[in-house]
PDB file of C-alpha atoms and ligand atoms in Angstrom:
ATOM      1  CA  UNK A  30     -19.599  -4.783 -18.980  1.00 63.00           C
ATOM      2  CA  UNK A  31     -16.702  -5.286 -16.216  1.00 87.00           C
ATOM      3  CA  UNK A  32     -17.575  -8.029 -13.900  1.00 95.00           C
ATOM      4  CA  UNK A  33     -15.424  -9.713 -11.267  1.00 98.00           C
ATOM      5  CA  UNK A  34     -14.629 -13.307 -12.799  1.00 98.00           C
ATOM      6  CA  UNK A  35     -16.222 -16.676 -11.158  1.00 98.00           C
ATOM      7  CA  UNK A  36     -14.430 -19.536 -11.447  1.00 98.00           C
ATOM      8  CA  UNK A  37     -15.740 -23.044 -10.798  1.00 96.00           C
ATOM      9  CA  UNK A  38     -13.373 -25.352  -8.248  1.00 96.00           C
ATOM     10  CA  UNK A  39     -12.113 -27.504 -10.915  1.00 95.00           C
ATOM     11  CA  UNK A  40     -11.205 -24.182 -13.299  1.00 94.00           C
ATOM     12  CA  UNK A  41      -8.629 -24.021 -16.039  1.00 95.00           C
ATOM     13  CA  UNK A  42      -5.585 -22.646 -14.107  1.00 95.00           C
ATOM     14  CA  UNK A  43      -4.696 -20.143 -17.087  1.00 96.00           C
ATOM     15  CA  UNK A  44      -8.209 -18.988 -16.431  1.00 97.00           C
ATOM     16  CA  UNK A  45      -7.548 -17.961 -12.698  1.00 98.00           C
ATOM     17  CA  UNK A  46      -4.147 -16.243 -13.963  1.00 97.00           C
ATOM     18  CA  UNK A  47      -5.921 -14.319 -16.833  1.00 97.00           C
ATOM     19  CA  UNK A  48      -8.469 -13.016 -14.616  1.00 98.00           C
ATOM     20  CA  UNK A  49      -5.844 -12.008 -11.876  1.00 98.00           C
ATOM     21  CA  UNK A  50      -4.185 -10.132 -14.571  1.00 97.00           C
ATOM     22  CA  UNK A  51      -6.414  -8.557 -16.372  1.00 97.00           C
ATOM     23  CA  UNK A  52      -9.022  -7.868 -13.585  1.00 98.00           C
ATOM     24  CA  UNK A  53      -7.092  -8.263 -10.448  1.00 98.00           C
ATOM     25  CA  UNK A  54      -9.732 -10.389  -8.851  1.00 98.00           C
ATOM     26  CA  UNK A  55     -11.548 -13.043  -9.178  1.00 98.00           C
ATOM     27  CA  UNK A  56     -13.943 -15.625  -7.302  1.00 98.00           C
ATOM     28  CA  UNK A  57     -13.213 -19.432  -6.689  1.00 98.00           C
ATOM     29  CA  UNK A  58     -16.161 -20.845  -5.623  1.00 98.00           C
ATOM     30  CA  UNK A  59     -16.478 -23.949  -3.659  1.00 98.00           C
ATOM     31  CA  UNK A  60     -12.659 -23.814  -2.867  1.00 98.00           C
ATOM     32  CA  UNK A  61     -13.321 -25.695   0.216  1.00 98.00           C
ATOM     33  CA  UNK A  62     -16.223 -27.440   1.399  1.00 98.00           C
ATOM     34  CA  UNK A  63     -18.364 -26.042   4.118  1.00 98.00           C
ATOM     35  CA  UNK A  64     -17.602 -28.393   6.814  1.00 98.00           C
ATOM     36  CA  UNK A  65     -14.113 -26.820   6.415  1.00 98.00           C
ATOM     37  CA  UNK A  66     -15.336 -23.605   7.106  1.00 98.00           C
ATOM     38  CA  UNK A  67     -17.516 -24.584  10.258  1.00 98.00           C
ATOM     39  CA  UNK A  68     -14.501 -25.861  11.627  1.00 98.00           C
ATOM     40  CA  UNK A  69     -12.330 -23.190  11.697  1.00 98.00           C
ATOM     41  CA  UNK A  70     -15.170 -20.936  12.608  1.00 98.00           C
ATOM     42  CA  UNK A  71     -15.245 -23.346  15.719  1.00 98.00           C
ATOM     43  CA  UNK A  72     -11.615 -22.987  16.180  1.00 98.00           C
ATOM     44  CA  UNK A  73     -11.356 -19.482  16.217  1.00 98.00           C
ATOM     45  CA  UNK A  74     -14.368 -18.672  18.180  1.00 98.00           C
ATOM     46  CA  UNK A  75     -12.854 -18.914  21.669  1.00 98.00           C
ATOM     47  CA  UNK A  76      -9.901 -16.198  20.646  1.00 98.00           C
ATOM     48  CA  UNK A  77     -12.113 -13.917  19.262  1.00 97.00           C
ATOM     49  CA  UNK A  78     -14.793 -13.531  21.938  1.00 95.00           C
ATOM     50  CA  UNK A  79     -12.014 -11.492  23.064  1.00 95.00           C
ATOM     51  CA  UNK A  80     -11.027  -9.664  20.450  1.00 94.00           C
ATOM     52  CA  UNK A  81     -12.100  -5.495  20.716  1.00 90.00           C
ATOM     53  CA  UNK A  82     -13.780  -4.324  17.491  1.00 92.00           C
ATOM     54  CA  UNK A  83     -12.260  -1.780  15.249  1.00 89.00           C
ATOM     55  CA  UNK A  84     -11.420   1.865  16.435  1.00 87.00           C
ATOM     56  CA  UNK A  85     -11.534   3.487  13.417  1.00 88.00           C
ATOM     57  CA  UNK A  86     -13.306   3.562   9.913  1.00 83.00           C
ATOM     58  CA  UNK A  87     -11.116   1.709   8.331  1.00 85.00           C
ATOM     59  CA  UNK A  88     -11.135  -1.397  10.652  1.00 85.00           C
ATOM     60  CA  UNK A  89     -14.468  -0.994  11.419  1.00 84.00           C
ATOM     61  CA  UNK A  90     -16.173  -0.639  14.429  1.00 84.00           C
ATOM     62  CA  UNK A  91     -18.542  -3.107  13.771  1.00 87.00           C
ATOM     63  CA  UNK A  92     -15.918  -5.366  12.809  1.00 91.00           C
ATOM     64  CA  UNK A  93     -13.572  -7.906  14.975  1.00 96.00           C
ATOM     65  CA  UNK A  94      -9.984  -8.883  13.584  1.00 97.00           C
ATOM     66  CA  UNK A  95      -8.728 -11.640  15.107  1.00 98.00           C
ATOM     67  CA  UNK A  96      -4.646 -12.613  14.276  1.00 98.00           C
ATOM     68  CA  UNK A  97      -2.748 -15.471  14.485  1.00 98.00           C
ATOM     69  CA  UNK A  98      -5.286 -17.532  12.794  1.00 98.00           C
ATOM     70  CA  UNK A  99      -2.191 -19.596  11.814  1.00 98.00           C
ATOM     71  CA  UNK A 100      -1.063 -21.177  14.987  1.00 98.00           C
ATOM     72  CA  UNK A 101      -5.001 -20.745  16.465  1.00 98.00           C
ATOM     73  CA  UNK A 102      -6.347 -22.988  13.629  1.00 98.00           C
ATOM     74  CA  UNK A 103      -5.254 -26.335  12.390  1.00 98.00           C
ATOM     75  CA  UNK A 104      -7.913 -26.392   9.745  1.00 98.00           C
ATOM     76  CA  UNK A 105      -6.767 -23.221   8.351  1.00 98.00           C
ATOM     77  CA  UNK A 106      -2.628 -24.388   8.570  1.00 98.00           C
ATOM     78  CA  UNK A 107      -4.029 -28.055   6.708  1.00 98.00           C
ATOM     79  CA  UNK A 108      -6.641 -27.097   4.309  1.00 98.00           C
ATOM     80  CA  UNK A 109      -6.369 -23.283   3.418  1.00 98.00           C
ATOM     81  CA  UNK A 110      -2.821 -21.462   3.803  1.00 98.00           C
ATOM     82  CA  UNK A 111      -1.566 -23.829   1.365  1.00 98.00           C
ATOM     83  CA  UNK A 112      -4.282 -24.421  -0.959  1.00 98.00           C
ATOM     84  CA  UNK A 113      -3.314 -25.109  -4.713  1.00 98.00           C
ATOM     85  CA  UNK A 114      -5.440 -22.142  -5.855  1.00 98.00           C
ATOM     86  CA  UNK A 115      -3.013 -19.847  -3.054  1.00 98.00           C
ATOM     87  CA  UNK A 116      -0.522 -21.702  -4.519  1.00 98.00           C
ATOM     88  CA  UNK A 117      -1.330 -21.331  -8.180  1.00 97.00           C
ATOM     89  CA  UNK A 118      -2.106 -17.711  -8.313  1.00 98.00           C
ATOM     90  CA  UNK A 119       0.560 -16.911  -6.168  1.00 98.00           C
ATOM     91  CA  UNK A 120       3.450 -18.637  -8.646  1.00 95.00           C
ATOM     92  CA  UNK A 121       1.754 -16.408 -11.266  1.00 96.00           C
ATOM     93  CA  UNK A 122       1.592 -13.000  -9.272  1.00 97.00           C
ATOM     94  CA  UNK A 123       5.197 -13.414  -7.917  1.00 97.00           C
ATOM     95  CA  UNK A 124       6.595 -14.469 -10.998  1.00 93.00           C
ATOM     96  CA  UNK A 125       9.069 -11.701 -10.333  1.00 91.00           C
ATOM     97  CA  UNK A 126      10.074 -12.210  -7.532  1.00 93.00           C
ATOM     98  CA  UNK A 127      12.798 -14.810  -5.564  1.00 93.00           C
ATOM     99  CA  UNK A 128      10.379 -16.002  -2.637  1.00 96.00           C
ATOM    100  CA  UNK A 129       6.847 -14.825  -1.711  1.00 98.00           C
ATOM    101  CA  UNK A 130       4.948 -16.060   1.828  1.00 98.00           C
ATOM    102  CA  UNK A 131       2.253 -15.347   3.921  1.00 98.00           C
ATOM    103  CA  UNK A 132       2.035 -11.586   5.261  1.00 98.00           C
ATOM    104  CA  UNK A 133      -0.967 -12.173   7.628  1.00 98.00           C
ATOM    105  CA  UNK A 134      -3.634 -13.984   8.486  1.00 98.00           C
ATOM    106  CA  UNK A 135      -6.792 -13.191  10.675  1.00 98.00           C
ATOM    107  CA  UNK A 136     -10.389 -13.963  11.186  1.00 98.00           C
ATOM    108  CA  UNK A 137     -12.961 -11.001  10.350  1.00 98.00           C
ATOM    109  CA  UNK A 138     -16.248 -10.840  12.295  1.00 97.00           C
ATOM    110  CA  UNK A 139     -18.570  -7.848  10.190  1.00 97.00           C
ATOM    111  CA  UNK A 140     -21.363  -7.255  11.828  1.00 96.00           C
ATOM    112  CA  UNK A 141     -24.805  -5.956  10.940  1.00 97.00           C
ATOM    113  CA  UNK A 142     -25.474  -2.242  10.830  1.00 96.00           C
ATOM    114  CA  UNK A 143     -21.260  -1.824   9.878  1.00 94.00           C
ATOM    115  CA  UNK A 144     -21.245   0.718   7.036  1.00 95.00           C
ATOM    116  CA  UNK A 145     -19.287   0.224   4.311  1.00 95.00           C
ATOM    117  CA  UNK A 146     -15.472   0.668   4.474  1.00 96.00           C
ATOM    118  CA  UNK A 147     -13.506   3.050   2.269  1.00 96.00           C
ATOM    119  CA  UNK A 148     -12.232   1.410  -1.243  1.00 98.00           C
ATOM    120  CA  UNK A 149      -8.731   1.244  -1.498  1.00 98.00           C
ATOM    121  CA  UNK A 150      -5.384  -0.484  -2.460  1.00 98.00           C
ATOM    122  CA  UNK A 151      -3.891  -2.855   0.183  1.00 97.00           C
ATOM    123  CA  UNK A 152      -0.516  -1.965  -0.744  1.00 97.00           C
ATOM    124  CA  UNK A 153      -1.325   1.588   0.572  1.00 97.00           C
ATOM    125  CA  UNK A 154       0.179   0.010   3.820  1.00 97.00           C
ATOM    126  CA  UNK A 155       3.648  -0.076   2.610  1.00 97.00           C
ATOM    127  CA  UNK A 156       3.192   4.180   2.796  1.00 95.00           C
ATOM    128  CA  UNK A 157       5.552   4.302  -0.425  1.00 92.00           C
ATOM    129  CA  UNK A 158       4.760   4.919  -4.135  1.00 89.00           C
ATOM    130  CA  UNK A 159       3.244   2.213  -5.941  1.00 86.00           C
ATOM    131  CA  UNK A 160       5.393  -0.672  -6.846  1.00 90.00           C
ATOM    132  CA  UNK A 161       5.657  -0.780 -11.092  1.00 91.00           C
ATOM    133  CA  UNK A 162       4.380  -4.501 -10.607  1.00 94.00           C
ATOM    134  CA  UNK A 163       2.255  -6.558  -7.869  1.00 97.00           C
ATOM    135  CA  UNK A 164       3.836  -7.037  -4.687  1.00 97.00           C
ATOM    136  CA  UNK A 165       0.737  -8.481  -2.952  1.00 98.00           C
ATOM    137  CA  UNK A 166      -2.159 -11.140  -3.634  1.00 98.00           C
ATOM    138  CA  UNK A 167      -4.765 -11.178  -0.915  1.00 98.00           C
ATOM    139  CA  UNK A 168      -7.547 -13.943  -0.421  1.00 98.00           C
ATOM    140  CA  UNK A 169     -10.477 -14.160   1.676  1.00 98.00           C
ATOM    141  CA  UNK A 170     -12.363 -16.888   2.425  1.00 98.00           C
ATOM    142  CA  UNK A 171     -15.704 -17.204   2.961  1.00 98.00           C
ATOM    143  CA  UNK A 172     -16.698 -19.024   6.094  1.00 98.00           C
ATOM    144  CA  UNK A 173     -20.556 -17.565   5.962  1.00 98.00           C
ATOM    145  CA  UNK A 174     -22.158 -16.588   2.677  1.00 98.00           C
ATOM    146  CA  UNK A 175     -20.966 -13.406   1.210  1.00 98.00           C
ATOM    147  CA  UNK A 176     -24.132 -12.037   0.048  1.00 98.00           C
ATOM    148  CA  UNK A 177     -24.739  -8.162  -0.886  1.00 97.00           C
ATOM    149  CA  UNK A 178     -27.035  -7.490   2.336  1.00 97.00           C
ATOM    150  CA  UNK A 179     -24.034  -9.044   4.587  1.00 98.00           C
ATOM    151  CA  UNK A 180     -21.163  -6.695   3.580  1.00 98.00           C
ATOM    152  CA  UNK A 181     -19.974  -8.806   1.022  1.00 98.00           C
ATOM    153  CA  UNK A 182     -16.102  -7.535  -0.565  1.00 98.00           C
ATOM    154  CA  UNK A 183     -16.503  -4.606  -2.867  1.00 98.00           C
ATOM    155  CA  UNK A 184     -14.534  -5.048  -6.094  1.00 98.00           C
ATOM    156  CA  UNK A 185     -12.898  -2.662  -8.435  1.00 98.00           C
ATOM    157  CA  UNK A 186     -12.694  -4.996 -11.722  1.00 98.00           C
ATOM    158  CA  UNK A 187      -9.361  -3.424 -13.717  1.00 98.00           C
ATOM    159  CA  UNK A 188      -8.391  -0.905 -11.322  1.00 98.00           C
ATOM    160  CA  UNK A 189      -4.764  -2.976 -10.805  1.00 97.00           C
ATOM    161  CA  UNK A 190      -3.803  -1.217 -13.918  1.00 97.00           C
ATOM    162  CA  UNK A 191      -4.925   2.244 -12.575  1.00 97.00           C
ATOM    163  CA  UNK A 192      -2.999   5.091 -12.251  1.00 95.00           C
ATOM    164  CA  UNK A 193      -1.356   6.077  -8.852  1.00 94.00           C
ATOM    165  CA  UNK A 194      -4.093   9.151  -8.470  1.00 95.00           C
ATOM    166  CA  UNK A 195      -7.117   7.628  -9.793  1.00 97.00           C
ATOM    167  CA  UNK A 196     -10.318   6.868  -7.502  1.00 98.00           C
ATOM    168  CA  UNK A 197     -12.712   4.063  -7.836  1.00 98.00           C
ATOM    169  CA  UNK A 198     -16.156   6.778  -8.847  1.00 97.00           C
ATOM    170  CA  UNK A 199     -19.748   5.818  -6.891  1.00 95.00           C
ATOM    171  CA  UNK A 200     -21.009   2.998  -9.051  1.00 95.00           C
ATOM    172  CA  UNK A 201     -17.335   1.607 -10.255  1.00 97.00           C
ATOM    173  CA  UNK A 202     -17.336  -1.093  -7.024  1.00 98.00           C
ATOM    174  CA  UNK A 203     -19.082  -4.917  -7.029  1.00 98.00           C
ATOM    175  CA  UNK A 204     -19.973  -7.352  -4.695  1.00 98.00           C
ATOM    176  CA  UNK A 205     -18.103 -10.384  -4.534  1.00 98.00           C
ATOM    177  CA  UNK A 206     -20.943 -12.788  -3.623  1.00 98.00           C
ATOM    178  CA  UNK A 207     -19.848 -15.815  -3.287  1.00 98.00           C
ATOM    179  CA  UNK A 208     -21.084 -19.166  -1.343  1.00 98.00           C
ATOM    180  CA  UNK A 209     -19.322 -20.292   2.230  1.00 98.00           C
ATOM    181  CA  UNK A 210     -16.665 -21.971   0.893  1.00 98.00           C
ATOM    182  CA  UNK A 211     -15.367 -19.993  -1.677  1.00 98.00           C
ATOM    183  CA  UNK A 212     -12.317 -17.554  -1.959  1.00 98.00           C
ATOM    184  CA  UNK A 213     -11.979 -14.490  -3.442  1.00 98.00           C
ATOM    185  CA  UNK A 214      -8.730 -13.363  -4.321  1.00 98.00           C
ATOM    186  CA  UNK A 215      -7.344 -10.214  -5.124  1.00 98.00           C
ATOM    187  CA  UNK A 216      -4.026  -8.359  -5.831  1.00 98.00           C
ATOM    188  CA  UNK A 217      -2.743  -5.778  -4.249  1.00 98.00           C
ATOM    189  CA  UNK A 218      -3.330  -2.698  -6.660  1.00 97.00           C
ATOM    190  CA  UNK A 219      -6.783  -3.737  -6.773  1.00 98.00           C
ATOM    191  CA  UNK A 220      -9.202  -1.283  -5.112  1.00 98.00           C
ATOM    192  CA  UNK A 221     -11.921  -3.187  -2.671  1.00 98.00           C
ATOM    193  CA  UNK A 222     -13.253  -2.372   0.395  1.00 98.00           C
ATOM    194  CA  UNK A 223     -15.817  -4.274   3.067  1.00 97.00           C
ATOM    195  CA  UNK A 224     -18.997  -3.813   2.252  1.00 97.00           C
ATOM    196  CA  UNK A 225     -21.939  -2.389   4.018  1.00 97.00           C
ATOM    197  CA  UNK A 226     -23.485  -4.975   6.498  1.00 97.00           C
ATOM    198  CA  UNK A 227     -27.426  -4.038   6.165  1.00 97.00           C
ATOM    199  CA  UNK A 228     -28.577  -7.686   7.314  1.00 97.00           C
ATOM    200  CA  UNK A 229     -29.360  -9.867   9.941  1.00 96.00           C
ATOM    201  CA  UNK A 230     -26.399 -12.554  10.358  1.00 95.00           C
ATOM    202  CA  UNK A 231     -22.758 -11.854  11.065  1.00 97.00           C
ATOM    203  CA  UNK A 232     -20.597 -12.126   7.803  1.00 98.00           C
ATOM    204  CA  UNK A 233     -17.175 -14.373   9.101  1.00 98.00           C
ATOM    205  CA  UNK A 234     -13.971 -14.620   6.864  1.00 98.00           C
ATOM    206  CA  UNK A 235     -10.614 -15.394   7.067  1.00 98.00           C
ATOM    207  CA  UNK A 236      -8.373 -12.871   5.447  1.00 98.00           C
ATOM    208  CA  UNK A 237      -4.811 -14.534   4.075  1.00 98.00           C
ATOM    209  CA  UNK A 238      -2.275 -11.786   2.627  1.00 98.00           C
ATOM    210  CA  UNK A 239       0.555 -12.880   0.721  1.00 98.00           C
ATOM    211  CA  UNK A 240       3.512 -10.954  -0.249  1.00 98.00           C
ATOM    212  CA  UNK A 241       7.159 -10.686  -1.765  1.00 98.00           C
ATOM    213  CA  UNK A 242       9.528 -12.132   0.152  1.00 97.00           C
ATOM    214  CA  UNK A 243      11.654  -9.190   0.297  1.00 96.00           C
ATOM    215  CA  UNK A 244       8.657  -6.783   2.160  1.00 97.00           C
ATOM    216  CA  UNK A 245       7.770  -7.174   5.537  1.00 97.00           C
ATOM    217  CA  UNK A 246       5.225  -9.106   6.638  1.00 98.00           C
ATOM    218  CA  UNK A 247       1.898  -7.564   7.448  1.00 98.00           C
ATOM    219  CA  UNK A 248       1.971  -9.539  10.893  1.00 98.00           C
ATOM    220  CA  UNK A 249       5.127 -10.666  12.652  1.00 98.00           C
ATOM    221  CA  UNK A 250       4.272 -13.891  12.215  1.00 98.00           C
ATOM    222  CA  UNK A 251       8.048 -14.898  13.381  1.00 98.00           C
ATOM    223  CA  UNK A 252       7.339 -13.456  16.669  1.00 98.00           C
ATOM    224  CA  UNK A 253       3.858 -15.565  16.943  1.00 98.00           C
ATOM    225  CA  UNK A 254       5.153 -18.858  16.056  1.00 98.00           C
ATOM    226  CA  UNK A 255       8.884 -18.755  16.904  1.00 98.00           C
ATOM    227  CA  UNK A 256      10.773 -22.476  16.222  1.00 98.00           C
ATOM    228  CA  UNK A 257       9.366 -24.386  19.023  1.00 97.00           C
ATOM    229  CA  UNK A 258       5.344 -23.065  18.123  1.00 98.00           C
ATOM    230  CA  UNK A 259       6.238 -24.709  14.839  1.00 98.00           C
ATOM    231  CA  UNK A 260       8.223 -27.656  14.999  1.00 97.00           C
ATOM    232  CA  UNK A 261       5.293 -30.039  14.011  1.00 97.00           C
ATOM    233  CA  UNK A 262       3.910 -28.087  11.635  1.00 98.00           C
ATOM    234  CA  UNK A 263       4.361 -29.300   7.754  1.00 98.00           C
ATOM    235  CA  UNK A 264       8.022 -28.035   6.258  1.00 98.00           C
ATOM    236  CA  UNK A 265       6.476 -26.229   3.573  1.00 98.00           C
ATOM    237  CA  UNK A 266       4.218 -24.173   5.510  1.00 98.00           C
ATOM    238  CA  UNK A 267       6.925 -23.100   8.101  1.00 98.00           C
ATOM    239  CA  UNK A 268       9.105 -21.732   5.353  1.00 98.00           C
ATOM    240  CA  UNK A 269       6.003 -20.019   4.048  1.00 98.00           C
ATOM    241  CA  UNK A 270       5.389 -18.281   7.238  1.00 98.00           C
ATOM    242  CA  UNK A 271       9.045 -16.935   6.732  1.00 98.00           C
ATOM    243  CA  UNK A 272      11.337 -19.612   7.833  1.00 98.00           C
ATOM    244  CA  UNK A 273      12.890 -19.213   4.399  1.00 98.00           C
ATOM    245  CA  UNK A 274      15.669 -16.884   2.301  1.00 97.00           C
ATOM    246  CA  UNK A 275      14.438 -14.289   0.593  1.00 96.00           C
ATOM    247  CA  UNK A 276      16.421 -13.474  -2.274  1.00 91.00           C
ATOM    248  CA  UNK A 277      19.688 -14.549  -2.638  1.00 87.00           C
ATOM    249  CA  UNK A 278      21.307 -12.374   0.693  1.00 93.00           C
ATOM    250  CA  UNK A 279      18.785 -11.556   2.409  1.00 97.00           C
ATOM    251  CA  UNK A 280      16.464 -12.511   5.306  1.00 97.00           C
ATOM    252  CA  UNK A 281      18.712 -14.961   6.573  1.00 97.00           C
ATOM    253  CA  UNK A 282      19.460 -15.565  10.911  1.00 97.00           C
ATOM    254  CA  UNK A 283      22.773 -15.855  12.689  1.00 97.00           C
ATOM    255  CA  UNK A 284      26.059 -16.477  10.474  1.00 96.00           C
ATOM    256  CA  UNK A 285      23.701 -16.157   7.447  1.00 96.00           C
ATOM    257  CA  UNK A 286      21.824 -18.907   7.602  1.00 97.00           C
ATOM    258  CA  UNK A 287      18.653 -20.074   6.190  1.00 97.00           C
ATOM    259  CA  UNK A 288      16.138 -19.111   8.783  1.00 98.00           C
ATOM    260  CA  UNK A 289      14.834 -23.079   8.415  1.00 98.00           C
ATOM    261  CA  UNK A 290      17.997 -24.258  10.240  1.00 98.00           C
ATOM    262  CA  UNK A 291      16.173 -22.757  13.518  1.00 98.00           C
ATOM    263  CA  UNK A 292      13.534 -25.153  13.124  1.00 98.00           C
ATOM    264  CA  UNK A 293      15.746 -28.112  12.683  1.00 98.00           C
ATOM    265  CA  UNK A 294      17.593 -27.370  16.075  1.00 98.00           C
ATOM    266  CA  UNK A 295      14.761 -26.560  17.817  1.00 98.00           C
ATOM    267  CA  UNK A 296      13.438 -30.530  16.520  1.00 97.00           C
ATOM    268  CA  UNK A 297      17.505 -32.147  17.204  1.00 97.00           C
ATOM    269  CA  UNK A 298      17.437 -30.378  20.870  1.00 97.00           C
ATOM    270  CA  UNK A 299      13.704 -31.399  21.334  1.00 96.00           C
ATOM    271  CA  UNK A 300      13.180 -35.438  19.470  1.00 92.00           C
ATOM    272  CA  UNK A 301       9.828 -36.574  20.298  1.00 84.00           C
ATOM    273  CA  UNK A 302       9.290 -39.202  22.185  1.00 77.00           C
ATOM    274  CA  UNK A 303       8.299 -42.823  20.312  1.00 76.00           C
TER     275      UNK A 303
HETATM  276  O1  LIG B 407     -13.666  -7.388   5.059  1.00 61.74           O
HETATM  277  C1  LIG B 407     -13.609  -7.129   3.852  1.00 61.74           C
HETATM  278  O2  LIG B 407     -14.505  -7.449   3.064  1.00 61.74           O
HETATM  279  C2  LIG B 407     -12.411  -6.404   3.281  1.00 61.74           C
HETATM  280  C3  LIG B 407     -11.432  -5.961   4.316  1.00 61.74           C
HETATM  281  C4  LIG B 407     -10.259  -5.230   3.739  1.00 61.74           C
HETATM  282  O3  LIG B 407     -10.158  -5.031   2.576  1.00 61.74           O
HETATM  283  C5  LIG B 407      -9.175  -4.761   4.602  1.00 61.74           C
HETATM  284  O4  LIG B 407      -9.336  -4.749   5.824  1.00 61.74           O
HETATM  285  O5  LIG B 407      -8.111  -4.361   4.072  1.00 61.74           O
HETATM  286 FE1  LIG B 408      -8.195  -4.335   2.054  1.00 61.74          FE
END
């Protein structure tokens, strides 16, 4: 019987990697506690009042995407982007690969009466063939419940080792349920899709895509937070919003440089004050 694996917040960290491999997705629960959740929820609120829903049935038009959750939120740059289990089933997705980083972040609004979206593979935005191995590992967070009436995820268990033409059949898709608080990750080959939102309360979320180094980002997140958005943010999460070399010649700035070297003028031209 496929399932989509549940793992408890204290799991066994070759149990997260097995199910990522074998399944392509799994659940965390209880990643983060729910006061974390509230707070970013809080933080995010005033941007996306703003924010037009979706114009199409892919992004929903019952549905509000709100970027640069990275700069808008503290709470999601200190307790989420860099979260060990990010962290943990990242190392073991990009095993391959030189560097990997964050791709995108931004804050989904479903609302009720949104049907569901169509399944697919979120590396179907690169518009190439499949890659032979996973180029992508997507997470999203819970901030409300994720409960089958609310549009929780639908999940494909297995269907990262499909075949470049096969489809997900009616009945082949599962809802990752999961408590506020919890993060469901999945990689890229893995087919998923919102799901319908038949209830009463809006279903919130915080979508964080990761990819190879060496791909573009999903958002220009250099463009959002150039050196001087950035310069007091932690060192490790400015190289992982692509202040960083991506393989061995490439992605570097000026007379090939590490991009990171930005930052550090940007802090030498600009000390702060004692
Ligand atoms: O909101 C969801 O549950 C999934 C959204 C999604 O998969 C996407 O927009 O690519
Ligand atoms: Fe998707």
């Amino acid at each position: 019987m496929t399932h989509i694996p549940r793992l408890a917040a204290d799991h066994n960290t070759d149990d997260l990697r097995t199910a990522l491999i074998e399944q392509g997705c799994c659940v965390v629960e209880h990643a983060v506690d729910v006061a974390v959740m509230d707070a970013l929820a809080n933080e995010m609120a005033p941007f996306a009042q703003y924010t037009p829903r979706g114009s199409n049935d892919f992004a929903g038009e019952g549905t509000r995407r709100t970027g640069m959750v990275v700069g808008r939120s503290s709470t999601f740059r200190t307790h989420l982007a860099r979260h060990p289990v990010i962290l943990t089933a990242g190392d073991h997705i990009f095993h391959h690969t030189p560097t990997w980083n964050l791709s995108f972040a931004h804050f989904f609004e479903l609302y009720p009466g949104e049907p569901g979206q169509p399944l697919h593979r979120d590396t179907w935005k690169y518009g190439a063939p499949p890659f032979p191995f996973e180029v992508d590992l997507n997470a999203l967070w819970a901030v409300t419940d994720f409960t089958e009436d609310n549009g929780a995820t639908r999940l494909v268990p297995g269907s990262n080792h499909w075949d470049a033409d096969r489809r997900p059949e009616p009945g082949e898709d599962l809802p990752a349920v999961m408590p506020k608080g919890s993060v469901l990750l999945y990689t890229g080959l893995a087919f998923h899709g919102g799901g319908a939102h038949t209830g009463k309360d809006t279903r919130l979320a915080v979508n964080a895509q990761h990819s190879a180094g060496w791909l573009n980002q999903t958002e220009r997140l250099l463009l959002e937070f150039p050196p001087e958005a950035v310069a007091d943010w932690d060192d490790e999460l400015i190289a992982f919003i692509g202040y960083q070399l991506a393989g061995p010649a490439l992605g570097h700035w000026r007379n090939a440089e590490d991009p990171f070297t930005a930052v550090e003028e940007y802090r030498k031209a600009n000390p702060k004050l004692p």
